[in-house]
Every structure is written in C-alpha cells, then in structure tokens.
Amino acid sequence: MKYILVTGGVISGIGKGIIASSIGTILKSCGLRVTAIKIDPYINIDAGTFSPYEHGEVFVLNDGGEVDLDLGNYERFLDINLYKDNNITTGKIYQHVINKERHGDYLGKTVQVVPHITDAVQEWVMNQAKVPVDDDKKEPQICVIELGGTIGDIEGMPFVEAFRQFQFKAKRENFCNIHVSLVPQPNATGEQKTKPTQNSVRALRGLGLSPDLIVCRSAKPIEMAVKEKISMFCHVEPEQVIFIHDVSSTYRVPILLEEQGIIKYFKQRLNLPIDDQPSDLLMRWKKMACRYERLLKVCSIALVGKYTKLSDCYASVFKALEHSALAINYKLDLMYIDSTELERSTEAENSVKYHQAWHKLCKADGILVPGGFGIRGTEGKLQAISWARTKKKPFLGVCLGMQLAVVEFARNCLNWEDANSTEFDPDTKNPVVIDMPEHNPGDMGGTMRLGKRRTVFKTENSVLRKLYGDEMFVEERHRHRYEVNPELTHCFEEKGLKFVGHDTEGNRMEIIELENHPYFVGVQFHPEFSSRPMKPSPPYLGLLLAATGTLNAYLQRGCKLSP
C-alpha cells in the first residue's frame, strides 16, 4: 500500500480536496486502484448536525455516513463509493479510544494523546485503506489522505504527530507528503509573494514532516522566478514545486498536474509499476475540459434555497447540474435565489430585493428547489413551486423540495388551505407531510433515514423511469426525517399529481410527477450525490433537457444523447 498525505498551509479552503482528488484521478488513469480518506480535526462525530454555513453541504454516502463535502469530490473525480469510516474526525478517534479504555483494553495504563490517540489514527488509516471502493471489489493500491485545516492548528496536532510516526512505519518508498500552499499577489505591488509558503513549509518541517511536493495555489499563473525561489528557500528541487492557478473549471486541475510531470515523479518516488504516459481516462478528462471551455449555448436554472450566500452549501447540486449541462453541450448559468426574498414580507421590507428575486425566477429556463430543514424560507419556496406549476416551467424538487411541491398542490389544487408538513405546523388539519414512524425527536445526530435505498417504479408511464433507462427500480441516497402522508395520496392522484415511485414496501412516496406539464418532478432522495462528470444524474438531466426544450426528442431517441 502506498500512502499520499495532502496537507495545507497559510489558509483553509485553499483547494486541498480538489488537489487530492486530481492526484487520485491521475493515478487511477495510470491503471492503479485508488481510495481516499479525509481527516477533519473537529470534535463532532460526523458532519450530520452542521449548518451548511459551517463547512458547506453535508455529503451522504451509500452506507448512510454524513460526511465532509470533500468526500463528494473524491467520489465524483475517482468514480468510487466511499464509506463513513473514510471520514475520520477527532470525535470519532476519541470516542474509539475512550470506548476501548472503558472496555479495559489498555490494562490500567494512562491513556494519552501519544501514543494512544496517534496509534488509533494510524491503525484506522491502515485498516480503511484496504477497504475496496471500486465495483470490482479489489483492494486499493494507493490511499490519498487529506488532512483538513492548516498546519499549525492546535486541533490538527495529534494527526500531524500520527503521520510523523507513520512515515517510518510505512517506509519512505510507501509514503509521500504533498503540501498545498498559497502564493498571494497583493494588488498594491502585483508581485507574487513566497514568504507565506516558506513559513508554512518551515512549520511543517518543525513538526517532523518534509514535503515531497509543494503545490502552490495562486490567482494567476506563477512565474518561473517564483518557482526557483520557493525551490531554494524550501529545500526542494524545482520539479518538486507544482503550480495550480485558478482555472475555468476543476476538470482542468488533473491536466495541469499531469503537464508538470507528476506521473513521472510518483513513478520514481513511490516505485509505482506504471508507464510515464496517462491512459484513455485522462484523455477523456482533457476532452471534457476542452468541451466545457468551448460551450456557447447557455441554460439558466434558478436554485431557490435558503443557504444561498455560500455556494458550497449546494456543492453536489451545482455539480449534478453542471454534469447534466455538459452532457447536452450547454453552459450552466446557475442563479441562486434566497427563498425568503420571494415572500410577501420581503416586498414590504425591501421591495428592490423582492422584485430582483422574482425577476431572476421569471427569466430562468428551469427551477430547482433543493433539500433543507426548518421553516425559514418555506413560503418563498412554495411561491416558486406555484410559479413553476402554473407557468409550466420545468421544475425539480429534491427532498424538502418534493414535500413542498405536495404542500403547494394540496393548497392550490385540492383547496386544503392549511395543508402543511408537521415539521412546520404539528397541529395542521391536513398533514400532507408527516414524521416517519421511526423518527425519534430527541437526538438529532444520525436519526434520519440515511443512505442508499431502493425506489420501485409502480408505472411504466413515467418520465423519470424512462430517464433512468426504463429500469424497474433505482437505488439512490436518502437524508430525511419527514415523508408524504401515504393515507392522502389518492386525493392527489385524482387531480393529476402522480406518485410514480415508492419504497419496496409501497408505504413511502419517493417520486412525484405532474400530468400535462413539460417536467414537474419531485424526488424524496438526493440524486445529486450519485452524479458523476461522465454519468449525469437522470433527474437533473431531465430538468436540463426540459429547460432547453429537448426532453421529448431525447426520449424519442431512446434516451440517447445527440453527438
């Protein structure tokens, strides 16, 4: 097993996740089996209870793990399926060690950060690195490990110490450290500064880890003189300094790395049994990146949500839309609309914001209402759904978006004026969305219906079934506490809102479709978590096809994309 540790310096959010994913992609393109581990130094057991404004979206895995969004990058780039234990947190490690101590495993010893916590980290990494993540179920050969945060953070120190020890346990030819740093360019001088990188590398060395590669992030391409300066002051060869500037799309990052000789370096440094040249996989990435940059036709989608100030809150949704747009040769114009700004109360408080939000919604080619929790902004989402239904705008509702589509239909088509979800109004006389029977309102963490579940189509006359290739069932990832009330579904079906997919027992409503509408679809699951750059998610692809007016032609071709 070969281990590649990716650390970061100067600032967090520098792009370690994309760098780690891109390195994995390059090595996979050379015919190696690659897995990935993300280490988050926070004390939370998992990411499940975070606000999206804290760390971005919560990504859900097949096994129900609620994890950091970087694992989503790994899955999309490497086309693998990870497990919850591929996300290590301080909370998980301490819980594991404390449970062993309570069990008496340490035989009366004083349990300390060194060696017990550091040993637990190393043991976890070695065990998880062996778990197959590809469809062929073979053991991986390379494990890319990303250490979250920045070097020097107090909470990350036990992990840095663990890898300082681990480099000797694994042996030099099996362990490589990549340090991602920032090269800022102040506007006042326009000069690219190397001092932050020098200090970051010095701090890393002081903790016992020496970088084999220094990846320098910058806004613009870095000059050769800067590369030579970093090489000299950071005590590495010039070819060990890699530049990654801001690019038009993340698809370009693996190509930038490959152009700077990273395959040749890894082959020598880790004694990898590979050719110097990448395979067809990386060539497909190159073609995809070039195609992305040449797109001319634009499709605009309005994303109506309540976490719109930070794009990472809907990272997988954005990627799923982007994959689908690329598949049909359109450039995606994603307009984020804060759902509260569509509400009447905003018109009274700030009429400019209200009218700007509605202007965006009206000019969009399609409307998407993603998942979420809590009552804030729901009335605005209902207004957007009503607009999409009545104006026959292509619409996709995901999780809460589907539930609110049912609420909106009940209020405006069934004339149940107080119809609501028990999440927002526990005393409503028409509870069209209810708590799941197994929902425990006490603990919040890990109490939802999570992970990959089967959805069975109950009719052949379904747009989504055709988009999925006319399969009898699909398996997608879930994350919800509430569901459509199964006792009331017949009322909706009589008026044209069809529940075309349900769970294997037939009790849980999973997919809705509206008759006599170009594309009005709601799904209880989260199809965005399964979307891949070369395998777009069918519900999102359907939205883009409908928004560009090409859905019927696509279905008539037997769900084949035009060349």
XYZ file of C-alpha atoms in Angstrom:
563
model
C 0.000 0.000 0.000
C 1.245 3.473 -0.943
C 0.086 6.475 1.098
C -0.053 10.073 -0.151
C -0.706 12.655 2.578
C -2.041 16.051 1.459
C -1.587 18.880 3.980
C -2.383 22.581 3.675
C -0.796 25.815 4.775
C -1.440 29.570 5.068
C -5.255 29.415 4.799
C -8.003 26.807 4.906
C -10.217 26.299 1.851
C -7.170 26.506 -0.403
C -8.267 23.588 -2.588
C -6.674 20.567 -0.900
C -9.759 18.471 -1.717
C -9.567 19.191 -5.445
C -5.774 18.643 -5.449
C -6.172 15.306 -3.599
C -8.995 14.240 -5.958
C -6.974 15.257 -9.024
C -3.903 13.299 -7.870
C -6.149 10.278 -7.331
C -7.621 10.718 -10.815
C -4.160 10.838 -12.421
C -3.016 7.696 -10.596
C -6.278 5.920 -11.468
C -5.722 6.884 -15.116
C -2.403 5.005 -14.880
C -4.288 1.802 -14.060
C -3.914 1.884 -10.251
C -6.720 1.288 -7.746
C -7.131 4.387 -5.582
C -9.014 5.111 -2.355
C -9.239 8.313 -0.304
C -9.535 9.325 3.350
C -10.471 12.773 4.682
C -9.405 13.793 8.198
C -11.384 16.580 9.865
C -9.908 17.765 13.178
C -13.238 18.925 14.679
C -14.685 17.123 17.704
C -18.060 16.355 16.075
C -18.559 12.635 15.430
C -19.689 13.431 11.882
C -20.891 16.332 9.742
C -24.596 15.472 10.161
C -25.544 18.244 12.602
C -23.596 21.098 10.953
C -25.254 24.145 9.491
C -24.261 24.307 5.804
C -22.700 27.710 6.553
C -20.174 25.984 8.844
C -18.490 23.575 6.412
C -20.658 23.591 3.289
C -23.080 20.814 2.413
C -23.334 17.508 4.243
C -22.485 14.750 1.763
C -24.267 11.397 2.218
C -22.626 8.064 1.363
C -24.179 4.730 0.362
C -23.841 3.396 3.912
C -25.622 6.449 5.358
C -22.478 8.230 6.518
C -22.923 12.014 6.802
C -19.528 13.366 5.848
C -17.480 16.330 4.660
C -18.168 17.575 1.127
C -14.600 16.684 0.066
C -15.627 13.024 0.026
C -18.102 14.074 -2.656
C -15.167 15.424 -4.690
C -13.319 12.110 -4.270
C -16.346 10.102 -5.391
C -17.007 12.308 -8.422
C -13.391 12.519 -9.585
C -12.464 8.884 -8.926
C -15.899 7.322 -9.642
C -15.756 5.278 -6.415
C -18.124 4.675 -3.485
C -16.640 5.508 -0.095
C -17.760 4.608 3.444
C -18.349 6.644 6.587
C -15.040 5.409 8.032
C -13.259 7.133 5.126
C -14.027 10.346 7.034
C -12.007 10.489 10.269
C -12.821 13.157 12.865
C -11.265 13.946 16.234
C -14.619 12.984 17.757
C -14.561 9.518 16.160
C -10.959 8.853 17.241
C -11.506 9.982 20.833
C -14.782 8.046 21.062
C -12.991 4.931 19.764
C -10.131 5.289 22.286
C -12.436 6.114 25.225
C -14.625 3.074 24.431
C -11.502 0.869 24.443
C -10.413 2.391 27.768
C -13.849 1.729 29.308
C -13.657 -1.807 27.976
C -10.326 -2.296 29.745
C -8.234 -2.728 26.608
C -5.360 -0.598 27.913
C -4.822 -2.766 31.029
C -4.698 0.082 33.520
C -2.261 2.283 31.548
C -2.557 6.070 31.495
C -4.351 6.817 28.199
C -2.617 9.729 26.428
C -2.590 11.579 23.112
C 0.800 9.969 22.398
C 0.821 7.020 21.917
C -2.850 6.018 22.207
C -4.595 8.670 20.063
C -1.802 8.721 17.475
C -1.750 4.911 17.309
C -5.536 4.864 16.838
C -5.216 7.277 13.881
C -2.539 5.136 12.208
C -4.483 1.928 12.795
C -7.677 3.484 11.383
C -5.880 4.710 8.253
C -4.193 1.341 7.589
C -7.440 -0.606 8.064
C -9.602 1.726 5.969
C -7.032 1.981 3.155
C -7.563 -1.740 2.447
C -11.352 -1.488 2.012
C -12.395 -1.902 -1.674
C -14.151 1.151 -3.117
C -14.416 0.143 -6.804
C -17.121 -2.034 -8.334
C -14.615 -4.879 -8.830
C -14.160 -5.120 -5.005
C -10.359 -5.385 -5.256
C -8.092 -3.954 -2.553
C -6.785 -0.444 -3.381
C -3.102 0.119 -4.138
C -2.928 3.847 -3.331
C -4.531 5.737 -0.452
C -4.750 9.536 -0.745
C -5.211 11.108 2.708
C -6.285 14.737 3.090
C -5.628 16.405 6.452
C -8.198 19.179 6.924
C -7.371 22.607 8.288
C -3.923 24.207 8.115
C -0.557 23.217 9.524
C -0.146 24.825 12.942
C -3.790 24.475 14.038
C -3.976 23.180 17.618
C -6.737 20.673 16.809
C -4.705 19.139 13.978
C -1.540 18.491 16.006
C -2.325 14.877 17.060
C -2.882 13.940 13.413
C 0.360 15.580 12.256
C 2.215 13.696 15.008
C 0.497 10.455 13.972
C 1.774 10.858 10.404
C 5.242 11.869 11.611
C 5.410 8.435 13.234
C 3.584 6.739 10.355
C 6.136 7.780 7.702
C 8.701 5.499 9.378
C 6.236 2.669 9.909
C 5.181 2.733 6.228
C 8.804 3.266 4.965
C 9.940 6.089 2.698
C 9.131 4.310 -0.606
C 5.495 3.913 0.522
C 4.792 7.367 1.967
C 4.711 10.758 0.256
C 3.698 14.183 1.601
C 2.197 16.876 -0.619
C 1.889 20.340 0.902
C -0.617 22.776 -0.653
C 0.197 26.428 -0.011
C -0.887 29.882 -1.144
C 1.164 32.332 -3.208
C -0.707 35.639 -2.752
C -0.401 38.571 -5.131
C -1.233 41.867 -3.343
C -2.867 44.426 -5.613
C -0.601 47.178 -4.271
C 2.555 45.676 -5.823
C 1.264 42.977 -8.184
C 4.175 40.821 -7.017
C 3.719 37.138 -6.175
C 4.855 36.575 -2.584
C 6.611 33.395 -1.441
C 7.069 34.180 2.262
C 3.751 32.581 3.404
C 4.780 29.331 1.666
C 8.266 29.461 3.177
C 6.810 29.909 6.666
C 4.241 27.164 6.128
C 6.870 24.653 4.972
C 9.115 25.629 7.893
C 6.234 24.964 10.315
C 5.572 21.580 8.678
C 9.246 20.608 8.937
C 9.284 21.709 12.563
C 6.548 19.159 13.227
C 8.563 16.366 11.637
C 7.143 16.142 8.102
C 9.074 17.162 4.992
C 7.073 17.878 1.837
C 7.948 15.834 -1.250
C 5.869 18.127 -3.451
C 4.828 21.718 -2.806
C 1.668 22.651 -4.701
C 1.362 26.433 -4.949
C -2.107 27.903 -5.398
C -2.456 31.339 -6.952
C -4.956 33.526 -8.751
C -2.774 33.833 -11.879
C -0.070 31.587 -13.399
C 3.125 31.723 -11.340
C 6.383 32.965 -12.878
C 9.461 30.736 -13.135
C 11.489 33.046 -10.860
C 8.939 32.420 -8.097
C 9.256 28.660 -8.594
C 13.048 28.859 -8.284
C 12.781 30.990 -5.149
C 10.389 28.519 -3.465
C 12.663 25.663 -4.500
C 15.720 27.338 -2.949
C 14.169 28.519 0.315
C 12.010 25.410 0.892
C 14.866 22.979 0.202
C 13.279 21.037 -2.665
C 14.141 20.522 -6.343
C 12.400 22.874 -8.843
C 10.432 19.902 -10.309
C 9.004 19.315 -6.812
C 7.272 22.715 -6.941
C 3.915 22.493 -8.755
C 1.786 25.485 -9.746
C -2.012 25.413 -9.842
C -3.612 28.749 -10.675
C -7.338 29.496 -10.747
C -8.864 27.830 -13.817
C -12.195 27.941 -15.610
C -13.228 24.536 -14.252
C -11.927 21.948 -11.799
C -11.757 19.452 -14.691
C -8.620 21.322 -15.772
C -6.699 20.632 -12.497
C -5.660 16.976 -13.195
C -4.410 18.111 -16.611
C -2.303 20.928 -15.085
C -0.750 18.435 -12.651
C -0.018 15.913 -15.401
C 1.592 18.589 -17.610
C 4.065 19.364 -14.804
C 5.410 15.793 -14.721
C 3.623 14.474 -11.641
C 3.239 10.951 -13.098
C 6.978 10.617 -13.660
C 7.673 11.941 -10.153
C 5.297 9.484 -8.438
C 6.655 6.606 -10.514
C 10.194 7.268 -9.206
C 9.317 8.388 -5.678
C 6.900 5.548 -4.841
C 8.280 2.868 -7.188
C 4.940 2.594 -8.992
C 4.514 -0.062 -11.720
C 3.149 2.392 -14.291
C 4.016 3.971 -17.653
C 5.079 7.599 -17.861
C 2.079 8.351 -20.074
C -1.531 8.515 -18.834
C -4.243 6.274 -20.245
C -7.506 6.929 -22.058
C -9.165 8.063 -18.809
C -7.068 11.240 -18.602
C -7.534 11.823 -22.323
C -11.297 11.765 -21.707
C -10.797 14.327 -18.921
C -8.838 16.537 -21.337
C -11.599 16.314 -23.932
C -14.220 17.082 -21.275
C -12.270 20.125 -20.009
C -11.826 21.445 -23.555
C -15.501 20.893 -24.347
C -16.517 22.692 -21.132
C -14.466 25.746 -22.124
C -15.895 25.851 -25.665
C -19.601 25.734 -24.743
C -21.623 28.572 -26.286
C -25.302 27.804 -25.628
C -26.469 28.751 -22.126
C -29.200 27.251 -19.931
C -30.234 29.190 -16.821
C -31.524 27.393 -13.731
C -32.910 29.157 -10.658
C -31.890 27.417 -7.432
C -34.386 28.524 -4.780
C -32.969 27.780 -1.332
C -32.135 29.381 1.977
C -28.356 28.804 2.132
C -27.545 30.811 -0.983
C -24.821 33.060 0.482
C -22.240 30.241 0.246
C -22.111 28.158 -2.932
C -20.547 25.192 -1.052
C -23.907 24.714 0.710
C -25.236 23.238 -2.547
C -21.946 21.866 -3.959
C -23.327 18.495 -5.114
C -26.462 20.108 -6.574
C -24.301 22.506 -8.577
C -22.070 19.662 -9.772
C -25.060 17.496 -10.772
C -26.491 20.392 -12.814
C -23.073 21.070 -14.347
C -22.599 17.390 -15.312
C -26.035 17.373 -16.960
C -25.479 20.667 -18.794
C -22.122 19.433 -20.088
C -23.706 16.179 -21.288
C -26.084 18.114 -23.550
C -23.440 20.707 -24.599
C -24.843 23.676 -22.684
C -23.090 26.073 -20.330
C -24.866 26.254 -16.971
C -25.970 29.631 -15.654
C -26.980 28.868 -12.070
C -28.850 31.701 -10.355
C -29.014 31.424 -6.571
C -32.235 32.894 -5.160
C -32.744 33.300 -1.415
C -36.254 31.909 -0.939
C -37.068 34.469 1.789
C -36.711 37.213 -0.842
C -39.675 35.776 -2.790
C -42.009 36.198 0.203
C -44.555 38.992 0.635
C -42.882 40.108 3.867
C -39.741 40.999 1.877
C -41.810 43.142 -0.523
C -42.848 45.304 2.434
C -39.342 45.446 3.968
C -37.185 45.687 0.839
C -39.113 45.890 -2.403
C -35.942 46.087 -4.539
C -34.699 42.694 -3.265
C -38.174 41.224 -3.729
C -38.501 42.335 -7.355
C -34.902 41.366 -8.201
C -35.519 37.853 -6.856
C -38.742 37.495 -8.836
C -37.044 38.862 -11.966
C -34.396 36.120 -11.668
C -37.054 33.457 -11.167
C -39.132 34.617 -14.131
C -36.237 34.654 -16.599
C -34.892 31.210 -15.594
C -35.310 28.308 -18.029
C -35.883 25.868 -15.153
C -36.452 25.902 -11.385
C -34.844 23.713 -8.735
C -35.855 23.573 -5.062
C -33.247 21.534 -3.144
C -33.371 19.894 0.278
C -33.270 21.733 3.589
C -34.534 21.832 7.155
C -36.613 24.306 9.152
C -39.489 26.662 8.386
C -37.485 29.746 7.339
C -37.909 30.442 3.643
C -40.546 27.758 3.004
C -43.234 30.234 1.911
C -40.850 31.605 -0.721
C -40.144 28.087 -1.970
C -43.894 27.438 -2.182
C -44.285 30.618 -4.277
C -41.545 29.422 -6.651
C -43.145 25.963 -6.957
C -46.533 27.517 -7.660
C -44.979 29.672 -10.387
C -43.301 26.629 -11.985
C -46.546 24.621 -11.910
C -48.870 27.304 -13.258
C -46.468 28.743 -15.862
C -45.359 25.244 -16.975
C -41.716 25.938 -16.191
C -39.526 22.801 -15.862
C -39.219 22.024 -12.147
C -37.277 19.592 -9.975
C -37.909 19.303 -6.239
C -35.402 17.357 -4.143
C -36.269 16.034 -0.654
C -37.891 19.075 1.021
C -38.471 20.439 -2.498
C -40.680 17.442 -3.287
C -42.508 17.702 0.051
C -43.255 21.389 -0.551
C -44.489 20.594 -4.092
C -47.050 18.295 -2.451
C -47.994 21.019 0.072
C -48.374 23.611 -2.711
C -50.556 21.269 -4.782
C -52.736 20.488 -1.753
C -53.288 24.185 -1.003
C -53.919 25.418 -4.537
C -55.394 22.418 -6.395
C -57.154 20.497 -3.613
C -58.132 23.723 -1.787
C -56.780 22.478 1.555
C -55.762 25.944 2.683
C -53.986 24.883 5.869
C -52.193 21.886 4.274
C -48.681 21.675 5.671
C -45.863 19.485 6.907
C -45.913 18.512 10.580
C -42.298 19.753 10.618
C -43.648 23.317 10.298
C -47.149 23.020 11.794
C -47.641 19.994 14.082
C -51.353 20.849 14.521
C -52.363 21.221 10.863
C -55.736 19.652 9.948
C -54.290 18.453 6.633
C -50.871 16.916 7.398
C -49.778 16.061 3.858
C -46.176 15.566 5.048
C -45.616 13.703 8.314
C -42.810 12.392 10.566
C -41.573 8.949 9.684
C -42.694 6.287 12.171
C -39.105 5.621 13.286
C -38.234 9.321 13.751
C -37.040 9.985 17.292
C -37.437 13.724 18.036
C -34.865 13.504 20.874
C -31.340 13.049 19.479
C -30.537 14.933 16.255
C -27.378 13.174 15.033
C -27.819 10.131 12.791
C -31.583 9.849 13.393
C -32.719 10.334 9.799
C -33.457 7.852 7.039
C -29.977 7.755 5.601
C -28.039 6.086 2.811
C -28.813 4.117 -0.328
C -32.396 2.808 -0.520
C -34.389 1.197 -3.299
C -37.190 3.046 -5.086
C -39.607 0.938 -7.161
C -41.489 2.403 -10.142
C -45.144 1.475 -9.973
C -45.989 2.513 -13.533
C -44.306 2.358 -16.936
C -45.817 5.720 -17.862
C -43.180 7.764 -16.051
C -40.745 10.339 -17.436
C -38.219 9.598 -14.716
C -38.413 5.854 -15.328
C -37.541 6.463 -18.988
C -34.682 8.774 -17.973
C -33.308 6.001 -15.742
C -33.239 3.673 -18.766
C -36.653 2.071 -18.169
C -35.416 0.272 -15.046
C -37.966 -1.326 -12.713
C -36.244 0.220 -9.687
C -33.412 2.622 -8.815
C -31.161 2.897 -5.776
C -30.384 6.396 -4.570
C -29.201 8.054 -1.357
C -31.614 9.489 1.213
C -31.417 12.016 4.047
C -34.764 12.936 5.570
C -36.942 12.795 8.697
C -40.330 13.522 7.088
C -42.285 11.940 4.240
C -45.507 12.351 2.257
C -48.571 11.091 4.155
C -49.465 7.804 2.359
C -53.119 7.975 3.521
C -53.789 11.068 1.398
C -52.054 10.147 -1.863
C -55.261 9.069 -3.637
C -56.579 12.651 -3.384
C -53.556 13.967 -5.271
C -53.596 11.256 -7.919
C -57.236 12.005 -8.776
C -56.170 15.578 -9.634
C -53.134 14.604 -11.721
C -50.211 14.581 -9.265
C -48.950 11.017 -9.625
C -46.785 9.144 -7.119
C -44.887 7.058 -9.655
C -42.216 5.671 -7.309
C -42.313 4.264 -3.791
C -40.155 2.207 -1.440
C -40.043 -1.588 -1.571
C -42.951 -1.888 0.914
C -45.077 0.586 -1.031
C -45.605 2.850 2.004
C -43.162 5.674 1.336
C -43.710 8.015 -1.590
C -40.415 8.562 -3.403
C -41.191 10.209 -6.776
C -43.937 12.585 -7.935
C -44.779 13.651 -11.490
C -47.445 16.112 -12.619
C -49.564 15.291 -15.651
C -49.819 17.769 -18.547
C -46.618 19.588 -17.614
C -43.307 19.671 -19.563
C -41.346 18.495 -16.495
C -42.659 18.763 -12.944
C -40.806 16.135 -10.920
C -40.109 15.686 -7.218
C -37.853 13.077 -5.621
C -37.571 12.234 -1.915
C -33.990 11.016 -2.398
C -30.858 13.053 -3.249
C -29.799 12.032 -6.787
C -27.050 14.678 -6.819
C -24.864 12.530 -4.549
C -24.590 9.852 -7.272
C -23.910 12.184 -10.200
C -20.562 11.800 -11.970
C -18.913 14.001 -14.650
C -19.357 11.299 -17.307
C -22.572 9.801 -15.829
C -25.025 12.623 -15.085
C -27.922 12.089 -12.682
C -31.185 11.319 -14.590
C -33.494 13.696 -12.612
C -31.078 16.601 -13.134
C -30.504 15.635 -16.766
C -34.288 15.654 -17.249
C -34.505 19.177 -15.799
C -31.781 20.472 -18.150
C -33.314 18.720 -21.167
C -36.748 20.169 -20.388
C -35.264 23.627 -19.746
C -33.587 23.559 -23.164
C -36.696 22.182 -24.895
C -35.003 18.913 -25.908
C -36.556 16.406 -23.471
C -39.117 14.936 -25.881
C -36.511 14.476 -28.624
C -34.216 12.765 -26.095
C -36.973 10.361 -25.018
C -37.876 9.626 -28.656
C -34.223 8.710 -29.353
C -34.463 6.109 -26.598
C -32.649 8.286 -24.035
C -29.507 8.655 -26.126
C -27.621 11.951 -26.170
C -27.125 13.528 -29.580
C -23.443 13.588 -30.669
